[in-house]
Amino acid sequence: MLPLLTLHFLAAAVAPVLVRYLHRGTFPVLALVPAGGFVWLLVHGRPDGTDLEHHSWIGTLGLDVSLALDPLRWTLSLLVTGIGALVLVYCTSYFRAGDPGLWRFSAVFVAFAGAMLGLVLSDNLLLLYVFWELTTVLSYLLVGHNPERSANRRAAMTALLVTTFGGLAMLVGFILLGEHAGTYSAAALVADPPASGPLVTVAIMLVLVGAVSKSALVPFHFWLPGAMAAPTPVSAYLHAAAMVKAGIFLVALLAPAYADTPGWRAVLVSLGLLTMMVGGLRALRQYDAKLLLAYGTVSQLGFLMTLVGLGTRSAALAGLALVLGHALFKATLFMVVGVVDRSTGTRDIRQLSGLHRRMPVLMVVAVIGAASMAGVPPLLGFLSKEAAFAAAEDLGHDLGWTVAGPLTLAGLTLGSILTVAYAARFVWGVFGPAPGVDPCSIKRPSYWLVAAPAVLAVASVVLGLLGGPLTELLAPHADVFPAGAHEPELTLWHGVTVPLMLSVLVLVLGVALFVARHPVAAVQHAVVDRVPMPDAERGYQLVLRGVDRLAIELTGRTQRGSLPFYLGSILVVVAAVPGTALLLAWEPTDVRVADSPAQVVVAVVMAIAAVMTVRSRRRLRAVLLAGITGYGTALLFDLHGAPDLALTQVLVETFVLVTFVLVLRRLPQHFSTRPFTLSRWVRVAIGVMSGVLVAGLAYVASGARVADPISDGFAKPAKEYGGGSNIVNVTLVDIRAWDTLGELSVLVVAATGIASLIFLITDRATLPTTRKPGHDSAWLRNPSLPPERRSIVFEVVTRLIFHAVIVFSVYLALVGHELPGGGFAGGLVAGLALMLRYLAGGRRELDAAAPIDAGVVLGVGLALAAASGLLPTLLGGGVLQSAIVDVHIPVLGTLHLVTSVFFDLGVYLVVVGLALDVLRSLGGGIDKDIETDHDDAQDDEREEVRP
Amino acid sequence: MIDQVVLLPVIMPLLGAGLCLVLGRSAAAQRLVSVIVLALVVAVAGFLLHRADTVGPQSVDVGGWPAGIGISLVADRLSALLLLVSAVVTLCVLLYSLGQGVAEYGRATPLSVFHPTFLVLSAGVSNAFLSADLFNLFVGFEILLVSSYVLITLGGTDARVRAGTIYIVVSLLSSVLFLVAIACVYAACGTVNFAELALRMPDVALPVQHVLQLLLLSVFAIKAAVFPMSAWLPDSYPTAPAPVTAVFAGLLTKVGVYAIIRTQTLIFPDSGMNDLLMWAAILTMLIGILGAVAQSDIKRLLSFTLVSHIGYMLLGVAVGTELGLTGSIFYVAHHITVQTTLFLVAGLIEYRSGTTSLDKLGGLARAAPVLAVMFFVPAMNLAGIPPLSGFLGKLALVQATADLSGFLPALAIGVAIATSLLTLWAVAKAWNRAFWQPAPEESVDRDHTDSLHGHGRPAAGDLRTSDIVEAVEDTRLPRSMAVPTLLLVVVGLALTVLAGPLFALTERAAAETLDRSPYVETVLGSER
């Protein structure tokens, strides 16, 4: 069975290619695939039990490709493949040559046929769901085949959403059932159903939601008439053999084990009968022949669902026979409408006139189809309807339905009367004369177009005459149900029984209803117009609109586009969630407040500076105050005995401060005025709360210490393994060199990123400007500042100390392993030296001091650090592993060289590159920007003066 | 020696980034370096996954410092799998960006920052997946965040700087909170090594454990964009260039999800926070998808589905069973692929039509059938249409949730299903409008004005939301962009076709993660 399915999807894959060469001729080729399946099924013959075929796919989820063939599946597969093949043949002449959408249509249609076949062959319920949803999505594409019309797009969307909704409910049902029973095999679940209980009932109800929505029962029926926006071949297939039959199939599959689940029969029979009425009544009001048939399908689906849902032996047989009968006549009728549509250009029965003369063959075909639908002997429709009446008659005995049984029978009868009426309306409307309309002129359809429905009509006749063999063929499906009052039989002649009398009654009343169609229509319209009817479609629209509105309002609330709001909500969550936990964990601990009074003093100063920072109105003041907290941190490090960290912190703070000031030149002096509104008080509260929270966290976490910190163990290995007595530096470049490498890349990226962003704004590159040094300079090579901003003392001092500072920075980088310093501190010192040059002489001076591209420095630094990490692997060590080498240099003595120094040099270069980048972009770039503005302003002034 | 391979996914891109900067003048050399490096990362990730699955977790102590003192990196099945998926996606996005010419974006900058930054981003993502050290995880986050700051403001247009501001400030706040959390963890446990934390955390008083756990969860929830800390994402992602948004959407939030999975399972295994997580998952799914429904721009819509589907991944973690975790891990792998693909397709749409606004798009199904297929398949995948991987992930998650009983799991199932349906609605609306609905009048008008007054493309130029397309007159899809996208579509389909073995692998990964001992023993050595 798997090759059969695979073949369908392969055919779908090659279809677009075939269309390129064969155009419409692709369809007969594609038809070979389902036709082959049909033949295979016939040759294989009806299985007596259940043939299983298993291929594992995802064992973890219980989702396996397990296929089954039993009498029910065999029958449906024949329909799916047989009608599929005929519809494909029909497509050949239905589509116009050169239709640009053919490649898409042919592929999607064959895939759809494959999905439907897969659905009826699936044993694994999850696999069944897979195919189920595939039919949904593919039908979405088919319904929207001509998407230019907005109604088509809407119809496609409705079909998609409604059936997916049901499908998802069904999936949950399957999962509940499967997880409860421990298997997803339908065969196993039917043979050995889990003990009934609330869980199973809920699961089954969810499954029924899926079946009911797929098979377009009330209240989900509205999607099906809309879906006839699809090209007619699709409608023929979708209404007759595919898609809507899926729900019927599922119910028929599960009924043997689950029909006794509380609510099963009540839901299915009541919805089925209601649907039969609603569909029939609405069909009687339609003027579009295709729409009339679509409502007819709704009605028939109600009929079918009632039968398969009843779960008695005779109803099951009648149901299956009706599935067969319905497929044959409905496909016939849709194809007839397609032919009429193609030949006359309309489907409106008020416009169609006189076709009985012009298309007699087609009319015969249509009459057979309609008669089978109406249940006229000796057609298949009659056999199944008789069987259905017989099954309903026995309900009192089979299920003990003394009241509901006769009601069901009455309902079926009433529905059948409507069926006869709309069948007559269809034939008369399409082929009969229309009052006041001249006979239509037609374009003669090709024989192929008529052949397909004709074949199906013949089948309706032949099978109608073969009641006995048919009973034998279908009975095994029904035999799994307990025997009822009578053994069911499909036959033309039961004798004079209740079903026969009902059949006669139905025909008579149906024809009467048709004859009296004008007064009946008037009454219907009057009722529909006056009495407010519950309208499922309007409900659906209301739900959609409601969700839409909810979505917009909710998103408007949460998605403010305001940064303070987002920050505030994050902080509030942090305060609410970990904060609550903190309150619950609160316990007095023996944490020391401070080691020395000096710490307290520094902390208090920092706190005051922090508060003043946020209260500050001037930007410069805020920056300087923030700097105090930074220097305070350095002091705390020093008090704690970490001169290295303190040094680095001071350097960083200085560098940042200067950078800030450089940027502030381009910003307004004051922050924007902020009135003390409620929202500001809220922000103040959030800020205070966050501060308190962090303090509380520090208190509680420190008090909860359970183990000595690992850093206690750093000292010895740092010396022995890391080869340095400066633990901080060994930590940075060796123990946690990996972190440092990462942070280096952060620096590199930040530097280049800022530079490129500033460049885009100021057109100022990180490249040095190449210009010949000026000769007017006394001390500095190339001062670019206007004379009034130059300071001779500053220039002299800078000139004198620059090289010394650079040398010192290299020294710091190299001794870092033993003494305070390191590549980071060294790089910062060098950066500060460059900053001096810049501040003293402006941007050109900076270029003269470091005539090199900052990006290259950064790149070399990063590459050096990474490569020095990789190098040890070549020597047999690990990445970033240090080797200690003592090099004896004559005269100078011994050089204690740890290979991590190369790593440190990489750090040094990156920091220098960063400094260069920042100075060039934020310093020089903004300088140039200001100069340009200045020039512009002067130009403007001149302009103003002139007139 | 072989253990050193674990470091390669981080160190190779960094070396490459350095080289790219040195080679700044030569765009061709930069491209070559980037492509080679990322291709090597894919190979190494594949190798690591193979080793992790057949031999066991691969760990390395950097610089030979024993675990606990130094930094350890570990590639177990979970890490290696996510590493591989993200490496493949990153490579595809790089190829796409080469085609688009983002690297030589707009005006010719003297220093092309795109390649080095992109490589550093990839290093950061790899580091975050591999790190077995809380502080180093922070460093990994910093690497990828700082790179993302640069990438999100690429080109420096006003809209990008504005969006970038929100993104950068929120990320900085989360980084500060992360530091606070690390400090607290270190204060309580005296270590930041994951394996040691796993051993020491049970000694900490339970209420304090909860504080630490919730603190870390809050931090990662910001990174992963979990409601109510998700609002920054849809406001910042969509404005960036398509490949940047694609790689962000694919990878960055998933790193947050990975961090949640890692810390929850390894350090706080029996936490009692699962109900809270499940509520977060439920709200994230629902609020996110409602946001998507309300959008009329494809990129924004996708950003909201991104938020929403983070909820699915969280749901599996909240369920906490092996199946739940299996589903989460699988879903992460699926979502990285599909979300990236869709953003790349959105980029193609923008390239072709100059906009991603649904109000202005139309008729693409006829005009660009290949593009239509490339959108439809991943869109259906995102909506969880079977048999695609999105469905399989959801199936596992719903199955896992159904194995629990009670009100909350039932609610979670309901919301997960509703989210699935609403996702379908959202993407189908986008399909209906952009691909099916005929293009709006405006284009007709435009032709009209052209012929009447003779001045070229009046309105269209102004509508373009990205400068890249300005230079492009030819609206056919360039192969160099379409092929990488197609490649990702195929990768997405491969996740479906190979779902059997892949699920077996994720199941083993989940089992290993829940077992904890393989991880701990690999890092600390079995004698402890």
Coordinates of C-alpha atoms in Angstrom, one line a residue, chain A residues 374-771:
Chain A
A374 CA -33.8 11.0 -5.0
G375 CA -34.0 7.2 -4.4
V376 CA -35.8 6.1 -7.5
P377 CA -35.6 2.4 -8.3
P378 CA -33.7 0.6 -9.7
L379 CA -30.7 2.8 -8.9
L380 CA -28.1 2.4 -6.2
G381 CA -29.6 5.4 -4.4
F382 CA -32.8 3.5 -4.0
L383 CA -31.2 0.4 -2.5
S384 CA -29.3 2.4 0.1
K385 CA -32.3 4.5 1.0
E386 CA -34.4 1.5 1.5
A387 CA -31.7 -0.1 3.7
A388 CA -31.6 3.1 5.7
F389 CA -35.3 3.1 6.3
A390 CA -35.1 -0.5 7.3
A391 CA -32.3 0.2 9.7
A392 CA -34.1 3.1 11.3
E393 CA -37.3 1.0 11.6
D394 CA -35.3 -1.5 13.7
L395 CA -33.9 1.1 16.1
G396 CA -36.6 0.3 18.7
H397 CA -35.3 -3.2 18.8
D398 CA -31.6 -2.8 18.2
L399 CA -31.0 0.1 20.6
G400 CA -34.2 0.2 22.7
W401 CA -35.1 3.6 21.2
T402 CA -38.8 3.5 21.6
V403 CA -39.2 7.2 21.1
A404 CA -36.0 8.3 19.4
G405 CA -36.3 5.4 16.9
P406 CA -39.5 6.6 15.2
L407 CA -38.3 10.2 15.4
T408 CA -35.2 9.2 13.6
L409 CA -37.2 7.4 11.0
A410 CA -39.4 10.4 10.6
G411 CA -36.5 12.7 10.3
L412 CA -34.9 10.6 7.6
T413 CA -38.2 10.5 5.7
L414 CA -38.6 14.2 5.9
G415 CA -35.1 14.8 4.7
S416 CA -35.5 12.4 1.9
I417 CA -38.6 14.3 0.7
L418 CA -36.6 17.4 0.5
T419 CA -33.9 15.5 -1.4
V420 CA -36.4 14.4 -4.0
A421 CA -37.6 18.0 -4.3
Y422 CA -34.2 19.5 -4.8
A423 CA -33.2 16.7 -7.2
A424 CA -36.2 17.6 -9.3
R425 CA -35.4 21.3 -9.0
F426 CA -31.9 20.6 -10.2
V427 CA -32.9 18.6 -13.3
W428 CA -35.8 20.9 -14.2
G429 CA -33.8 24.0 -13.5
V430 CA -30.8 23.0 -15.6
F431 CA -32.4 21.2 -18.5
G432 CA -35.9 22.4 -18.5
P433 CA -37.3 25.6 -20.0
A434 CA -36.8 28.8 -18.0
P435 CA -39.8 31.2 -18.2
G436 CA -39.0 34.2 -20.3
V437 CA -35.6 33.1 -21.4
D438 CA -34.6 32.1 -24.9
P439 CA -33.0 28.7 -25.2
C440 CA -29.3 29.0 -24.5
S441 CA -26.8 28.8 -27.3
I442 CA -24.1 26.3 -26.4
K443 CA -20.6 25.4 -27.3
R444 CA -20.6 21.7 -27.9
P445 CA -18.6 20.0 -25.1
S446 CA -15.9 17.4 -26.0
Y447 CA -16.9 13.8 -25.6
W448 CA -14.3 13.3 -22.9
L449 CA -16.1 15.8 -20.8
V450 CA -19.3 13.8 -20.9
A451 CA -17.6 10.4 -20.7
A452 CA -16.6 10.7 -17.1
P453 CA -20.0 11.4 -15.6
A454 CA -21.6 8.9 -18.0
V455 CA -19.3 6.2 -16.6
L456 CA -20.4 7.0 -13.1
A457 CA -24.1 7.1 -14.1
V458 CA -23.8 3.7 -15.6
A459 CA -22.2 2.5 -12.4
S460 CA -25.2 3.8 -10.4
V461 CA -27.5 1.7 -12.6
V462 CA -25.4 -1.4 -12.7
L463 CA -24.8 -1.5 -9.0
G464 CA -28.5 -0.8 -8.4
L465 CA -29.2 -4.1 -10.1
L466 CA -26.6 -6.0 -8.2
G467 CA -28.0 -5.7 -4.8
G468 CA -27.1 -9.3 -3.8
P469 CA -23.4 -9.3 -4.6
L470 CA -23.1 -5.8 -3.2
T471 CA -24.6 -6.9 0.1
E472 CA -22.0 -9.7 0.2
L473 CA -19.2 -7.3 -0.6
L474 CA -20.1 -4.7 2.0
A475 CA -21.5 -6.9 4.7
P476 CA -18.2 -7.8 6.4
H477 CA -18.0 -4.2 7.5
A478 CA -21.4 -4.4 9.1
D479 CA -20.8 -7.8 10.7
V480 CA -18.5 -6.4 13.4
F481 CA -21.6 -4.9 14.9
P482 CA -24.0 -7.1 17.0
A483 CA -26.8 -8.7 15.0
G484 CA -30.0 -6.6 15.0
A485 CA -33.7 -7.4 14.5
H486 CA -33.2 -8.2 10.8
E487 CA -30.2 -9.2 8.9
P488 CA -29.6 -6.2 6.6
E489 CA -29.8 -6.7 2.8
L490 CA -29.4 -4.5 -0.2
T491 CA -32.1 -5.4 -2.7
L492 CA -34.6 -3.9 -5.0
W493 CA -37.5 -5.9 -3.6
H494 CA -38.0 -6.6 0.1
G495 CA -41.7 -7.2 -0.3
V496 CA -44.3 -4.7 0.8
T497 CA -42.7 -3.4 3.9
V498 CA -42.6 -0.1 5.8
P499 CA -39.4 1.0 3.9
L500 CA -41.1 0.5 0.6
M501 CA -44.2 2.4 1.6
L502 CA -42.0 5.2 2.9
S503 CA -40.1 5.3 -0.4
V504 CA -43.3 5.7 -2.3
L505 CA -44.4 8.4 0.1
V506 CA -41.1 10.2 -0.2
L507 CA -41.3 10.2 -3.9
V508 CA -44.9 11.4 -4.1
L509 CA -44.5 14.1 -1.5
G510 CA -41.1 15.1 -2.9
V511 CA -42.6 15.6 -6.4
A512 CA -45.5 17.4 -4.9
L513 CA -43.1 19.7 -3.1
F514 CA -41.4 20.4 -6.4
V515 CA -44.6 21.1 -8.2
A516 CA -45.7 23.5 -5.5
R517 CA -42.2 25.0 -5.5
H518 CA -43.4 28.6 -5.9
P519 CA -45.7 28.8 -2.9
V520 CA -43.2 26.8 -0.9
A521 CA -40.4 29.1 -1.8
A522 CA -42.6 32.1 -0.9
V523 CA -43.3 30.6 2.6
Q524 CA -39.6 29.8 3.1
H525 CA -38.5 33.3 2.2
A526 CA -41.2 34.8 4.4
V527 CA -40.0 32.7 7.3
V528 CA -36.3 33.3 6.8
D529 CA -36.9 37.0 6.4
R530 CA -39.1 37.4 9.4
V531 CA -37.8 35.0 12.0
P532 CA -34.2 35.6 13.1
M533 CA -32.5 32.3 12.5
P534 CA -29.3 31.3 14.2
D535 CA -26.7 31.7 11.5
A536 CA -23.5 29.7 11.9
E537 CA -21.6 31.6 9.3
R538 CA -22.4 34.9 11.0
G539 CA -21.3 33.4 14.2
Y540 CA -18.0 32.4 12.6
Q541 CA -17.5 35.9 11.3
L542 CA -18.3 37.3 14.7
V543 CA -15.7 35.0 16.4
L544 CA -13.1 36.0 13.9
R545 CA -13.8 39.7 14.3
G546 CA -13.8 39.3 18.0
V547 CA -10.4 37.7 18.0
D548 CA -9.1 40.3 15.7
R549 CA -10.3 43.1 17.9
L550 CA -9.0 41.4 21.0
A551 CA -5.7 40.9 19.3
I552 CA -5.4 44.6 18.3
E553 CA -6.5 45.9 21.7
L554 CA -4.3 43.6 23.7
T555 CA -1.3 44.2 21.5
G556 CA -1.9 47.9 21.7
R557 CA -1.7 47.5 25.5
T558 CA 1.5 45.4 25.7
Q559 CA 3.3 46.7 22.7
R560 CA 3.6 50.4 23.6
G561 CA 6.8 51.1 21.7
S562 CA 8.1 52.9 24.8
L563 CA 11.5 51.9 26.1
P564 CA 10.8 53.1 29.7
F565 CA 7.6 51.0 29.7
Y566 CA 9.5 47.9 28.6
L567 CA 12.3 48.5 31.1
G568 CA 9.8 49.2 33.8
S569 CA 7.8 46.0 33.1
I570 CA 11.0 43.9 33.2
L571 CA 12.0 45.4 36.5
V572 CA 8.6 45.0 37.9
V573 CA 8.6 41.3 37.0
V574 CA 12.0 40.8 38.5
A575 CA 10.8 42.6 41.7
A576 CA 7.6 40.5 41.7
V577 CA 8.9 37.1 41.0
P578 CA 12.4 36.7 42.4
G579 CA 11.5 39.5 44.8
T580 CA 8.7 37.4 46.3
A581 CA 11.0 34.5 46.6
L582 CA 13.5 36.8 48.4
L583 CA 10.9 37.8 51.0
L584 CA 10.2 34.1 51.6
A585 CA 13.8 33.4 51.9
W586 CA 14.5 36.3 54.2
E587 CA 16.4 35.3 57.3
P588 CA 18.9 37.3 59.4
T589 CA 22.4 36.2 58.6
D590 CA 25.8 36.8 60.0
V591 CA 27.0 38.7 57.0
R592 CA 29.5 41.4 57.9
V593 CA 28.4 44.9 56.9
A594 CA 32.0 46.1 56.2
D595 CA 35.6 45.1 56.8
S596 CA 36.7 48.6 57.6
P597 CA 35.3 52.0 58.2
A598 CA 36.9 53.2 55.0
Q599 CA 34.7 50.9 53.0
V600 CA 31.6 52.4 54.6
V601 CA 32.8 55.9 53.8
V602 CA 33.4 55.0 50.2
A603 CA 30.1 53.2 49.9
V604 CA 28.2 56.2 51.3
V605 CA 29.9 58.6 48.9
M606 CA 29.2 56.3 46.0
A607 CA 25.5 56.1 47.0
I608 CA 25.2 59.8 47.3
A609 CA 26.9 60.3 43.9
A610 CA 24.5 57.8 42.4
V611 CA 21.4 59.5 43.8
M612 CA 22.8 62.9 42.6
T613 CA 23.5 61.4 39.2
V614 CA 19.8 60.6 38.5
R615 CA 18.7 63.9 40.0
S616 CA 21.1 65.9 37.9
R617 CA 19.7 68.2 35.3
R618 CA 22.9 68.8 33.4
R619 CA 24.4 66.0 31.3
L620 CA 28.0 66.9 32.1
R621 CA 27.3 66.9 35.8
A622 CA 25.6 63.5 35.6
V623 CA 28.6 62.1 33.8
L624 CA 31.0 63.4 36.3
L625 CA 28.9 62.1 39.2
A626 CA 28.7 58.7 37.6
G627 CA 32.5 58.9 37.3
I628 CA 32.6 59.2 41.1
T629 CA 30.8 55.9 41.5
G630 CA 33.4 54.4 39.2
Y631 CA 36.4 55.7 41.0
G632 CA 34.7 54.7 44.3
T633 CA 34.6 51.2 43.0
A634 CA 38.3 51.4 42.2
L635 CA 38.9 52.5 45.8
L636 CA 36.9 49.6 47.1
F637 CA 39.0 47.2 45.1
D638 CA 42.1 48.7 46.5
L639 CA 40.8 48.6 50.0
H640 CA 40.1 44.9 49.4
G641 CA 43.7 44.4 48.4
A642 CA 43.4 44.3 44.6
P643 CA 45.7 47.0 43.3
D644 CA 45.5 45.5 39.8
L645 CA 41.8 45.8 39.6
A646 CA 41.9 49.2 41.1
L647 CA 44.5 50.4 38.5
T648 CA 42.5 49.0 35.6
Q649 CA 39.2 50.4 37.0
V650 CA 40.8 53.9 37.3
L651 CA 42.1 53.7 33.8
V652 CA 38.8 52.6 32.4
E653 CA 36.9 55.2 34.3
T654 CA 39.2 57.9 33.0
F655 CA 38.9 56.8 29.5
V656 CA 35.2 56.5 29.6
L657 CA 34.8 59.9 31.2
V658 CA 36.8 61.6 28.5
T659 CA 34.9 59.7 25.8
F660 CA 31.6 60.8 27.4
V661 CA 32.7 64.4 27.4
L662 CA 33.7 64.1 23.7
V663 CA 30.2 62.8 22.9
L664 CA 28.5 65.4 25.1
R665 CA 29.7 68.1 22.7
R666 CA 27.0 67.0 20.3
L667 CA 24.2 66.7 22.9
P668 CA 22.1 69.4 24.6
Q669 CA 23.5 70.6 27.9
H670 CA 20.4 69.7 29.9
F671 CA 18.2 66.7 30.0
S672 CA 14.8 67.3 28.6
T673 CA 12.5 68.7 31.2
R674 CA 10.6 66.1 33.1
P675 CA 7.5 67.2 35.1
F676 CA 6.8 65.4 38.3
T677 CA 3.9 63.5 37.0
L678 CA 2.5 60.3 38.4
S679 CA 4.4 58.2 35.9
R680 CA 7.6 59.7 37.0
W681 CA 6.9 58.8 40.6
V682 CA 6.1 55.3 39.4
R683 CA 9.5 55.2 37.8
V684 CA 11.2 56.5 40.9
A685 CA 9.4 53.8 42.9
I686 CA 10.5 51.1 40.4
G687 CA 14.1 52.3 40.6
V688 CA 14.2 52.4 44.4
M689 CA 12.5 49.0 44.5
S690 CA 15.2 47.5 42.1
G691 CA 18.0 48.9 44.2
V692 CA 16.5 47.5 47.4
L693 CA 16.0 44.2 45.7
V694 CA 19.6 43.9 44.6
A695 CA 20.8 44.8 48.0
G696 CA 18.5 42.2 49.5
L697 CA 19.7 39.6 47.1
A698 CA 23.4 40.3 48.0
Y699 CA 22.5 40.0 51.6
V700 CA 20.6 36.8 51.4
A701 CA 22.9 35.1 48.9
S702 CA 26.0 35.9 50.9
G703 CA 24.4 34.6 54.0
A704 CA 23.5 31.3 52.3
R705 CA 27.1 30.3 51.4
V706 CA 27.5 26.6 51.5
A707 CA 31.0 26.1 50.2
D708 CA 34.3 27.9 50.1
P709 CA 34.7 29.9 46.9
I710 CA 37.0 28.3 44.3
S711 CA 39.1 31.5 44.1
D712 CA 40.6 30.5 47.5
G713 CA 42.4 27.8 45.6
F714 CA 43.8 30.1 42.9
A715 CA 47.0 31.3 44.6
K716 CA 49.1 28.1 44.5
P717 CA 48.3 26.8 41.0
A718 CA 48.6 30.4 39.7
K719 CA 52.3 30.4 40.6
E720 CA 53.1 26.7 39.9
Y721 CA 51.0 26.1 36.8
G722 CA 50.3 29.6 35.6
G723 CA 53.8 30.8 36.2
G724 CA 53.0 34.1 37.7
S725 CA 52.6 35.6 41.2
N726 CA 50.0 38.3 40.1
I727 CA 46.9 36.2 40.6
V728 CA 44.6 38.7 39.0
N729 CA 46.7 38.7 35.8
V730 CA 47.1 34.9 35.8
T731 CA 43.4 34.6 36.2
L732 CA 42.8 37.0 33.3
V733 CA 45.3 35.6 30.8
D734 CA 45.5 32.0 31.9
I735 CA 42.9 30.6 34.3
R736 CA 40.0 32.3 32.7
A737 CA 41.7 33.3 29.5
W738 CA 38.7 32.0 27.7
D739 CA 36.6 34.7 29.2
T740 CA 39.1 37.2 28.3
L741 CA 39.3 36.1 24.7
G742 CA 35.5 36.4 24.5
E743 CA 35.6 39.9 26.0
L744 CA 38.3 40.9 23.6
S745 CA 36.1 40.0 20.7
V746 CA 33.4 42.1 22.4
L747 CA 35.8 45.1 22.5
V748 CA 36.7 44.6 18.9
V749 CA 33.1 44.4 17.7
A750 CA 32.1 47.4 19.9
A751 CA 34.9 49.5 18.6
T752 CA 34.4 48.7 14.9
G753 CA 30.7 48.9 15.3
I754 CA 30.8 52.4 16.8
A755 CA 33.3 53.5 14.3
S756 CA 31.2 52.4 11.3
L757 CA 28.1 53.9 12.8
I758 CA 29.8 57.3 13.4
F759 CA 31.3 57.0 10.0
L760 CA 27.9 56.8 8.4
I761 CA 26.8 59.9 10.2
T762 CA 30.0 62.0 9.9
D763 CA 31.8 60.5 6.9
R764 CA 34.9 60.2 9.0
A765 CA 36.8 57.0 8.6
T766 CA 39.0 55.3 11.1
L767 CA 41.7 55.5 8.6
P768 CA 44.2 58.3 9.3
T769 CA 43.9 61.2 6.9
T770 CA 47.0 61.2 4.8
R771 CA 48.3 64.8 4.7

